[in-house]
mmCIF file of C-alpha atoms in Angstrom:
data_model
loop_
_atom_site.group_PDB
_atom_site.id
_atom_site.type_symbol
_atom_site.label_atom_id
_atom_site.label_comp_id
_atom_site.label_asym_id
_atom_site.label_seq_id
_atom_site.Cartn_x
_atom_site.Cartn_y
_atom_site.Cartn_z
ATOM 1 C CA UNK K 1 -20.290 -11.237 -13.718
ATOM 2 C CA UNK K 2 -18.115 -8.955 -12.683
ATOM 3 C CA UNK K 3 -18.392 -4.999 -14.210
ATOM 4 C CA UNK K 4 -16.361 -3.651 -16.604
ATOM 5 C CA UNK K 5 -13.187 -1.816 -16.294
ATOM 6 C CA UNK K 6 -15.030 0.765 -18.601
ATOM 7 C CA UNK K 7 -18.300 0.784 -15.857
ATOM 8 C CA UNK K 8 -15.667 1.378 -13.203
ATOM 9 C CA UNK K 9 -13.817 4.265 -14.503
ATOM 10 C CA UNK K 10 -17.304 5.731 -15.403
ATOM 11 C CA UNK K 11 -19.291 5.171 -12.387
ATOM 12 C CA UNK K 12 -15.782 6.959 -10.926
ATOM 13 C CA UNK K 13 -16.010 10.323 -12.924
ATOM 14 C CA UNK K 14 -19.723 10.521 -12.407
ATOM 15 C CA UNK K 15 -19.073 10.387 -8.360
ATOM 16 C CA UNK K 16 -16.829 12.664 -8.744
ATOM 17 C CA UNK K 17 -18.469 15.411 -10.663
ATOM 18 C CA UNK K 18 -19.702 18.585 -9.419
ATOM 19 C CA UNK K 19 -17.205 17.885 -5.908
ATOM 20 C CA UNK K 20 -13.793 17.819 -7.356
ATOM 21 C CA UNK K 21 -12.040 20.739 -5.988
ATOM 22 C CA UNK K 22 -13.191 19.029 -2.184
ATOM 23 C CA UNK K 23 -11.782 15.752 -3.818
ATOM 24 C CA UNK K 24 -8.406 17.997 -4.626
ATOM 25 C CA UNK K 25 -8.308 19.189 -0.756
ATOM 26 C CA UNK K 26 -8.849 16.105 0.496
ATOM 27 C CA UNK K 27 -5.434 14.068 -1.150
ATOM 28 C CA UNK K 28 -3.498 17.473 -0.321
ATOM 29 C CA UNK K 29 -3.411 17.190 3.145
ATOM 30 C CA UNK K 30 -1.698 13.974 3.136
ATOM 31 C CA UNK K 31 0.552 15.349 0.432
ATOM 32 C CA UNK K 32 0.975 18.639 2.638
ATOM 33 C CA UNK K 33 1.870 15.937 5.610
ATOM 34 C CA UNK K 34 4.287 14.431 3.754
ATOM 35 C CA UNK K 35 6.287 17.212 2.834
ATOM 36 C CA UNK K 36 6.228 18.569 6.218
ATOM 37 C CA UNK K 37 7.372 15.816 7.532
ATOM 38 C CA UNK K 38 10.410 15.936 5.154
ATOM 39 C CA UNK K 39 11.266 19.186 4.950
ATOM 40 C CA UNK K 40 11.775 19.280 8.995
ATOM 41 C CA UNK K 41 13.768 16.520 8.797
ATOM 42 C CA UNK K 42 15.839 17.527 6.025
ATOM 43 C CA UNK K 43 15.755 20.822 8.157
ATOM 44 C CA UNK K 44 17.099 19.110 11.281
ATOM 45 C CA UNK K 45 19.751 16.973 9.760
ATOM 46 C CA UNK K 46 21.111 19.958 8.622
ATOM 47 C CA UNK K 47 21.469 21.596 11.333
ATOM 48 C CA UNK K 48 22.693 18.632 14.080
ATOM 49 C CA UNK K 49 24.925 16.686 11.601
ATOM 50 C CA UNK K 50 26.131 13.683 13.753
ATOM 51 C CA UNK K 51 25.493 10.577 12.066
ATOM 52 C CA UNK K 52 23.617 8.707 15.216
ATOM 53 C CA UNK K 53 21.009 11.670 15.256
ATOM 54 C CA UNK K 54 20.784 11.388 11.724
ATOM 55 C CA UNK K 55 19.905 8.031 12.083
ATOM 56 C CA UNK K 56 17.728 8.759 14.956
ATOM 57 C CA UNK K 57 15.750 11.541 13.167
ATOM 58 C CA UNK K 58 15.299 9.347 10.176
ATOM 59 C CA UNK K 59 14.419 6.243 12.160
ATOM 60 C CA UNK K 60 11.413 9.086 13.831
ATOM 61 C CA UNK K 61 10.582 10.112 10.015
ATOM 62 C CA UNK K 62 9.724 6.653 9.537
ATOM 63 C CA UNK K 63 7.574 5.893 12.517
ATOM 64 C CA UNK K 64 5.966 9.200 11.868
ATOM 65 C CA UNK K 65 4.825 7.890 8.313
ATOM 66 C CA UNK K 66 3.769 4.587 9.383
ATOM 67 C CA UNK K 67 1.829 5.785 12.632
ATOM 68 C CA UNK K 68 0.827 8.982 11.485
ATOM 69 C CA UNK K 69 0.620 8.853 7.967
ATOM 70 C CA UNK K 70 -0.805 5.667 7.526
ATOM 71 C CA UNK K 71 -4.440 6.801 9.561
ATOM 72 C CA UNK K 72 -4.481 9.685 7.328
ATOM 73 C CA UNK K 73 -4.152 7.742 4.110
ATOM 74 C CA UNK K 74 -7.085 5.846 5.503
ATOM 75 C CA UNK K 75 -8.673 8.756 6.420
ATOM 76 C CA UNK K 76 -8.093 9.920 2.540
ATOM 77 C CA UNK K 77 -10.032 6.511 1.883
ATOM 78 C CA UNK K 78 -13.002 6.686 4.055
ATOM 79 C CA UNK K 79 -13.424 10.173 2.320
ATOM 80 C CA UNK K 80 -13.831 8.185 -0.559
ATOM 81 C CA UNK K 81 -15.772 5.663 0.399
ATOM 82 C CA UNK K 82 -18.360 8.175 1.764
ATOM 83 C CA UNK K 83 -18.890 9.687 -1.415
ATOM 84 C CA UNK K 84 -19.145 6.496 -3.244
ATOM 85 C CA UNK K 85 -22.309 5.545 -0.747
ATOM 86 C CA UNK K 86 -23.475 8.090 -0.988
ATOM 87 C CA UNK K 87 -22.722 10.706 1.517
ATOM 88 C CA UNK K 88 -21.137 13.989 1.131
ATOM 89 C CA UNK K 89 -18.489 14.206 3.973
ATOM 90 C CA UNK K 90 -16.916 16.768 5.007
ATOM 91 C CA UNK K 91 -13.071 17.563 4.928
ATOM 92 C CA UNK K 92 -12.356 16.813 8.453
ATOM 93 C CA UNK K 93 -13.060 13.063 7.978
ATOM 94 C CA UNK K 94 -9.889 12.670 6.231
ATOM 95 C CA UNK K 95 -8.874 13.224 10.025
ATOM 96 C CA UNK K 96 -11.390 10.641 11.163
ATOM 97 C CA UNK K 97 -9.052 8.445 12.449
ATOM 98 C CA UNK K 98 -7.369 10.696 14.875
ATOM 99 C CA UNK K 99 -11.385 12.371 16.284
ATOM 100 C CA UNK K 100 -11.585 9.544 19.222
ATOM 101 C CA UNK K 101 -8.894 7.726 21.074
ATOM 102 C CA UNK K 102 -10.898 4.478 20.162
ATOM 103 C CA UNK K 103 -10.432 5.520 16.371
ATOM 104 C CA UNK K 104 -6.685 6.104 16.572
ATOM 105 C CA UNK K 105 -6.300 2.596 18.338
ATOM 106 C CA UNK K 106 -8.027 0.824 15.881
ATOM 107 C CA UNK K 107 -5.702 2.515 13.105
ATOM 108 C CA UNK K 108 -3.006 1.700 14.848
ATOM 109 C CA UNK K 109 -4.120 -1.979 15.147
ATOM 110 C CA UNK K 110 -4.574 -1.989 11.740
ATOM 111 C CA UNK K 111 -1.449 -0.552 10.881
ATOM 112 C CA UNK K 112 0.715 -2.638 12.682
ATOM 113 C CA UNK K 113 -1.284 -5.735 11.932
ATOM 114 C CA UNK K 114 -0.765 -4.995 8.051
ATOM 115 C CA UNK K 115 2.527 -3.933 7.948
ATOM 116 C CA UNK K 116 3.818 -6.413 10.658
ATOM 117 C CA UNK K 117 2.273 -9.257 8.165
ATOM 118 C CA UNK K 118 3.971 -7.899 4.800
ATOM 119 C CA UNK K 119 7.555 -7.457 6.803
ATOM 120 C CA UNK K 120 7.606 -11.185 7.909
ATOM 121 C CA UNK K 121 6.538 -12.187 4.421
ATOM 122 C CA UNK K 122 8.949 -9.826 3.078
ATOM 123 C CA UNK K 123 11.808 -11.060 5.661
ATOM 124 C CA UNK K 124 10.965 -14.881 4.487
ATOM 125 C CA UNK K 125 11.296 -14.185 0.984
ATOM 126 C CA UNK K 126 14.536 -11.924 0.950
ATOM 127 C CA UNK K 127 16.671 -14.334 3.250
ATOM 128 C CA UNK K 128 18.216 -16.841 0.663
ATOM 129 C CA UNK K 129 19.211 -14.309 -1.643
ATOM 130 C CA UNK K 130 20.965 -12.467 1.743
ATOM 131 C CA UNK K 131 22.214 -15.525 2.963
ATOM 132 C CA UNK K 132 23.968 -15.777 -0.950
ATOM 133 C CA UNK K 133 25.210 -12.505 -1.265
ATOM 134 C CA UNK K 134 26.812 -12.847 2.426
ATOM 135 C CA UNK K 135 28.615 -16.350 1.359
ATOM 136 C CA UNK K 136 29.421 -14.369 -1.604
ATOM 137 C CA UNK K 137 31.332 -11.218 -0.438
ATOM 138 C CA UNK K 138 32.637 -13.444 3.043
ATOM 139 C CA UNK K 139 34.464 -15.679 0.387
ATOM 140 C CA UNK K 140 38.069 -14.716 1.767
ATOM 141 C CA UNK K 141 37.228 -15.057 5.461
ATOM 142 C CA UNK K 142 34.993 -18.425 5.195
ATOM 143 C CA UNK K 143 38.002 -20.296 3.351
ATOM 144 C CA UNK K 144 40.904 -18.678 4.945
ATOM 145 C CA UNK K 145 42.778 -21.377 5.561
ATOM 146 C CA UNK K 146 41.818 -23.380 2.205
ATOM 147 C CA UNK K 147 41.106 -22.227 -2.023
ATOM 148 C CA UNK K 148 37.781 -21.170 -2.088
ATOM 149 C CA UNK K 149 35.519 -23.220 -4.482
ATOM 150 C CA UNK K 150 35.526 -22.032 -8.070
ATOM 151 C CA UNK K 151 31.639 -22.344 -8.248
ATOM 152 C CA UNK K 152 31.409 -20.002 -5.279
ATOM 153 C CA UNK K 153 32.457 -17.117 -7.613
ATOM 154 C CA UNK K 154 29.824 -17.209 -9.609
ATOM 155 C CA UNK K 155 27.374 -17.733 -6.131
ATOM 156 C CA UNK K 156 26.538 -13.692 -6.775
ATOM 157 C CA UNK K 157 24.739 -14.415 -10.290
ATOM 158 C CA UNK K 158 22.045 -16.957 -7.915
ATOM 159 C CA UNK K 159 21.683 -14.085 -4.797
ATOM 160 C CA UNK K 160 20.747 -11.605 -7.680
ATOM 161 C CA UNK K 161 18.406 -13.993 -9.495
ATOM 162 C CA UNK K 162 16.892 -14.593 -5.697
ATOM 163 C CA UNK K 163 16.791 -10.705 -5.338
ATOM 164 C CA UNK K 164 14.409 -10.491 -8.493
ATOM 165 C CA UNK K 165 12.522 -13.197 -7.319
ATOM 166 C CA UNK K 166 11.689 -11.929 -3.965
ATOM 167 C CA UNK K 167 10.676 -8.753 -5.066
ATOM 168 C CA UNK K 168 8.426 -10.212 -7.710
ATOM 169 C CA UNK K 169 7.073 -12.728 -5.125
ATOM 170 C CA UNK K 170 6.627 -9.897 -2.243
ATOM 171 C CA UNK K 171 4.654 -7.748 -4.835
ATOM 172 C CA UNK K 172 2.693 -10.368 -5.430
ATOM 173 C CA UNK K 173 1.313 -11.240 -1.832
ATOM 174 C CA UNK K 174 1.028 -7.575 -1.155
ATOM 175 C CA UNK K 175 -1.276 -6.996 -3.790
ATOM 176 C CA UNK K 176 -3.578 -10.234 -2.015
ATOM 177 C CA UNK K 177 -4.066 -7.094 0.754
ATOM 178 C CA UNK K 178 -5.137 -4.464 -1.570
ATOM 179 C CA UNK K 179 -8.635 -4.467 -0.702
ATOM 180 C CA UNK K 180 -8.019 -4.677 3.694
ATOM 181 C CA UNK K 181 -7.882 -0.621 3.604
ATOM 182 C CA UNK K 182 -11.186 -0.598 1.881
ATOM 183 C CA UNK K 183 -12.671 -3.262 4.216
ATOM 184 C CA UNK K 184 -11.148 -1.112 6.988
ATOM 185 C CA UNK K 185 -12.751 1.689 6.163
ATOM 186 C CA UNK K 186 -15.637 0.513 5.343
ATOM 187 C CA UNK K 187 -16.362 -0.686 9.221
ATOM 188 C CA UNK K 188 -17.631 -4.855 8.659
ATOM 189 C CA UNK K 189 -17.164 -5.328 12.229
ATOM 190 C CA UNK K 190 -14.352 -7.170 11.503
ATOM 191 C CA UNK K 191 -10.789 -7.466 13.333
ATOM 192 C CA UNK K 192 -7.772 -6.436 12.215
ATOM 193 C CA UNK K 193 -6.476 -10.581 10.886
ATOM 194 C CA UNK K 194 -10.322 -11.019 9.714
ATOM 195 C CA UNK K 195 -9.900 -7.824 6.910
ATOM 196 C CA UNK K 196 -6.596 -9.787 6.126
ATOM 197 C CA UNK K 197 -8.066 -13.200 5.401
ATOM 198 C CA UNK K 198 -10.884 -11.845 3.859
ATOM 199 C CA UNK K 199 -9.574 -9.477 1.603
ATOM 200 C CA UNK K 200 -7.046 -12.394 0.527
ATOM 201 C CA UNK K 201 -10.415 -14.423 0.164
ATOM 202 C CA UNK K 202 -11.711 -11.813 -2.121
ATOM 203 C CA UNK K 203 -8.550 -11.043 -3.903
ATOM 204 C CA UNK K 204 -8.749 -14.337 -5.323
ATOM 205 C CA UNK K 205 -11.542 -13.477 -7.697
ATOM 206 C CA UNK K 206 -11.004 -10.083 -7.835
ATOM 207 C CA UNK K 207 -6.698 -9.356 -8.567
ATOM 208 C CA UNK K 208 -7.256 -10.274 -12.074
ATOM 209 C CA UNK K 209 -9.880 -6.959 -12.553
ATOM 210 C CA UNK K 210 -7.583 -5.069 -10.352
ATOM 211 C CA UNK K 211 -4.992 -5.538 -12.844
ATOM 212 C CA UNK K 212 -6.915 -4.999 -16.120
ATOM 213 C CA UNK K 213 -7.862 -1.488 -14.127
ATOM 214 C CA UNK K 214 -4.238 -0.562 -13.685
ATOM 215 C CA UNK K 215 -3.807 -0.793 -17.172
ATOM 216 C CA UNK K 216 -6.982 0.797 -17.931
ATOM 217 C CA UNK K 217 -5.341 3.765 -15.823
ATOM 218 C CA UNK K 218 -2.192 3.638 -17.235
ATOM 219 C CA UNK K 219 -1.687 6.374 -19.691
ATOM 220 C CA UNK K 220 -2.934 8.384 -16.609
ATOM 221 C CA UNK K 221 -0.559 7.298 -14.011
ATOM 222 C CA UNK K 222 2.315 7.785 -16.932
ATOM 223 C CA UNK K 223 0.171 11.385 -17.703
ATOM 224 C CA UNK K 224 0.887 12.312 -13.940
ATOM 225 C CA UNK K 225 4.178 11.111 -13.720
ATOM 226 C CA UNK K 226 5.321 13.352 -16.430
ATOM 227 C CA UNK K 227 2.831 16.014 -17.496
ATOM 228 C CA UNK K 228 -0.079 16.735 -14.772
ATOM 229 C CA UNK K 229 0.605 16.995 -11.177
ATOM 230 C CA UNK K 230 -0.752 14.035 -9.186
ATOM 231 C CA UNK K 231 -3.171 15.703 -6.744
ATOM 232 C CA UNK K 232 -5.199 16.591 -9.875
ATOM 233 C CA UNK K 233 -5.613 12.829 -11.266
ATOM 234 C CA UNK K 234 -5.232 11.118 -7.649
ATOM 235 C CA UNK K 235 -8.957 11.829 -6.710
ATOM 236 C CA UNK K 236 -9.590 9.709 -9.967
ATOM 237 C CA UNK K 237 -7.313 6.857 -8.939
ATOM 238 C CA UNK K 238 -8.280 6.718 -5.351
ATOM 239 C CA UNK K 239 -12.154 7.029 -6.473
ATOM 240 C CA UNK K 240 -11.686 3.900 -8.911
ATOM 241 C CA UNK K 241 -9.887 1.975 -5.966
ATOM 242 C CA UNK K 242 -13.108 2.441 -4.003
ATOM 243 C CA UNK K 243 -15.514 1.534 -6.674
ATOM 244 C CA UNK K 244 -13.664 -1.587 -7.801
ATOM 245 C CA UNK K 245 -13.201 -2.628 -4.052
ATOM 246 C CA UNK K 246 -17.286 -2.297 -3.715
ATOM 247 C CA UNK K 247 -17.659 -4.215 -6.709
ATOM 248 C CA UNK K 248 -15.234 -6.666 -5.513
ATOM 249 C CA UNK K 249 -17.153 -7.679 -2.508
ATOM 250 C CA UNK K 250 -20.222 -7.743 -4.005
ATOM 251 C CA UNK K 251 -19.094 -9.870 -6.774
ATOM 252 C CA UNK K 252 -17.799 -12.098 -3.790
ATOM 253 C CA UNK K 253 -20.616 -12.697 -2.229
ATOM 254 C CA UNK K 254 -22.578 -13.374 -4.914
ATOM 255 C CA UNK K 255 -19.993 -16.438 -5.491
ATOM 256 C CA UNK K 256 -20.507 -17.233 -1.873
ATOM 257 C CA UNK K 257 -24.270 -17.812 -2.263
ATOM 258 C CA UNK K 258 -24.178 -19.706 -5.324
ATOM 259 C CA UNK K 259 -21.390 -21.693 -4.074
#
């Protein structure tokens, strides 16, 4: 059976108690990355203001988040995960993926392999409704030479309905991938596709608990969006990520044997 959203958010405080200013620290430096990252940006734009280095410095931003960022968020996560086995780490393994060139590759791997799977997925999904939207606004130039069908006015109703649908479906099969940083992380000795299929194996028994836990954690998330900053309640969050995802795979495995 798997725990209770209640056992989670307990075994999650408990964890964290007695280390939660080094919990604080740890989802700062991200934060603090972030924000750098921004403000030069914002910094440089203002200062050369032609639109192709605009572009150029915004298209860097990006790859600076994905390949940068992204090894630190997992670096936020392996903090995590070290407390939740048991091991107090230290603040510098938040950086644990840049400490070895063999670290920083597999990161990379990762991060490409994840990302590069939710873009296709998120390029098949969002191509009707593009393909509708085009036919929609190219009305006048497709049937130049002819009236444009009636029904093709109304074609902009069906891209927006396709719109909604892709973004519901895209949420969706990203959430199947919720558990691969974990399983990252958490060093299986898998590769990069393996974490994929087997978090989407777990996922299956597992989404609807992930779920009931965002709700559980909802008059928190709304708490930080309005009232208490969010590296104060993030340690919290991140912390009942990890436990759940332990729980998870455990709870999988279990099924595996019986099976």
């Amino acid at each position: 059976m798997f725990p209770k959203i209640s056992a989670v958010k307990k075994t999650a405080t408990a964890l964290l108690s007695g280390i939660w200013p080094k919990a604080i620290a740890a989802v700062i430096i991200p934060f603090a990355f972030l924000l750098i990252l921004l403000n030069v940006t914002a910094l440089l734009e203002g200062v050369f203001v032609t639109p192709n280095i605009i572009l150029f410095l915004r298209i860097a931003l990006l790859f600076a988040l994905v390949f940068l960022g992204f090894p630190l968020f997992l670096g936020v996560i392996r903090f995590f995960w070290g407390i939740s086995a048991g091991s107090q780490l230290n603040l510098s393994e938040v950086f644990y993926y840049y400490n070895s060139k063999q670290n920083i590759v597999n990161s990379l791997n990762f991060t490409v392999v994840l990302l590069g799977r939710l873009s296709v997925e998120f390029i098949v999904a969002i191509i009707p409704s593009v393909v509708l939207e085009y036919i929609s606004n190219s009305a006048g130039t497709l049937f130049q030479d002819s009236t444009a069908p009636i029904w093709l006015s109304n074609v902009w109703i069906f891209a927006v309905i396709l719109r909604v649908l892709a973004i519901v479906f895209i949420i969706f099969v990203s959430l199947k991938y919720y558990l691969a940083p974990f399983l990252f992380v958490s060093g299986n000795n898998l590769n990069c596709l393996e974490i994929l299929e087997k978090s989407r194996a777990i996922s299956k028994y597992s989404i609807s608990y992930f779920w009931l836990l965002f709700l559980g954690l909802l008059g928190w998330i709304l708490l930080s969006i309005f009232v208490v900053p969010l590296i104060f309640t993030l340690p919290y969050f991140l912390m009942c990520y990890v436990v759940h995802s332990r729980y998870s795979v455990v709870f999988y495995n279990q099924k595996i044997k019986k099976d």
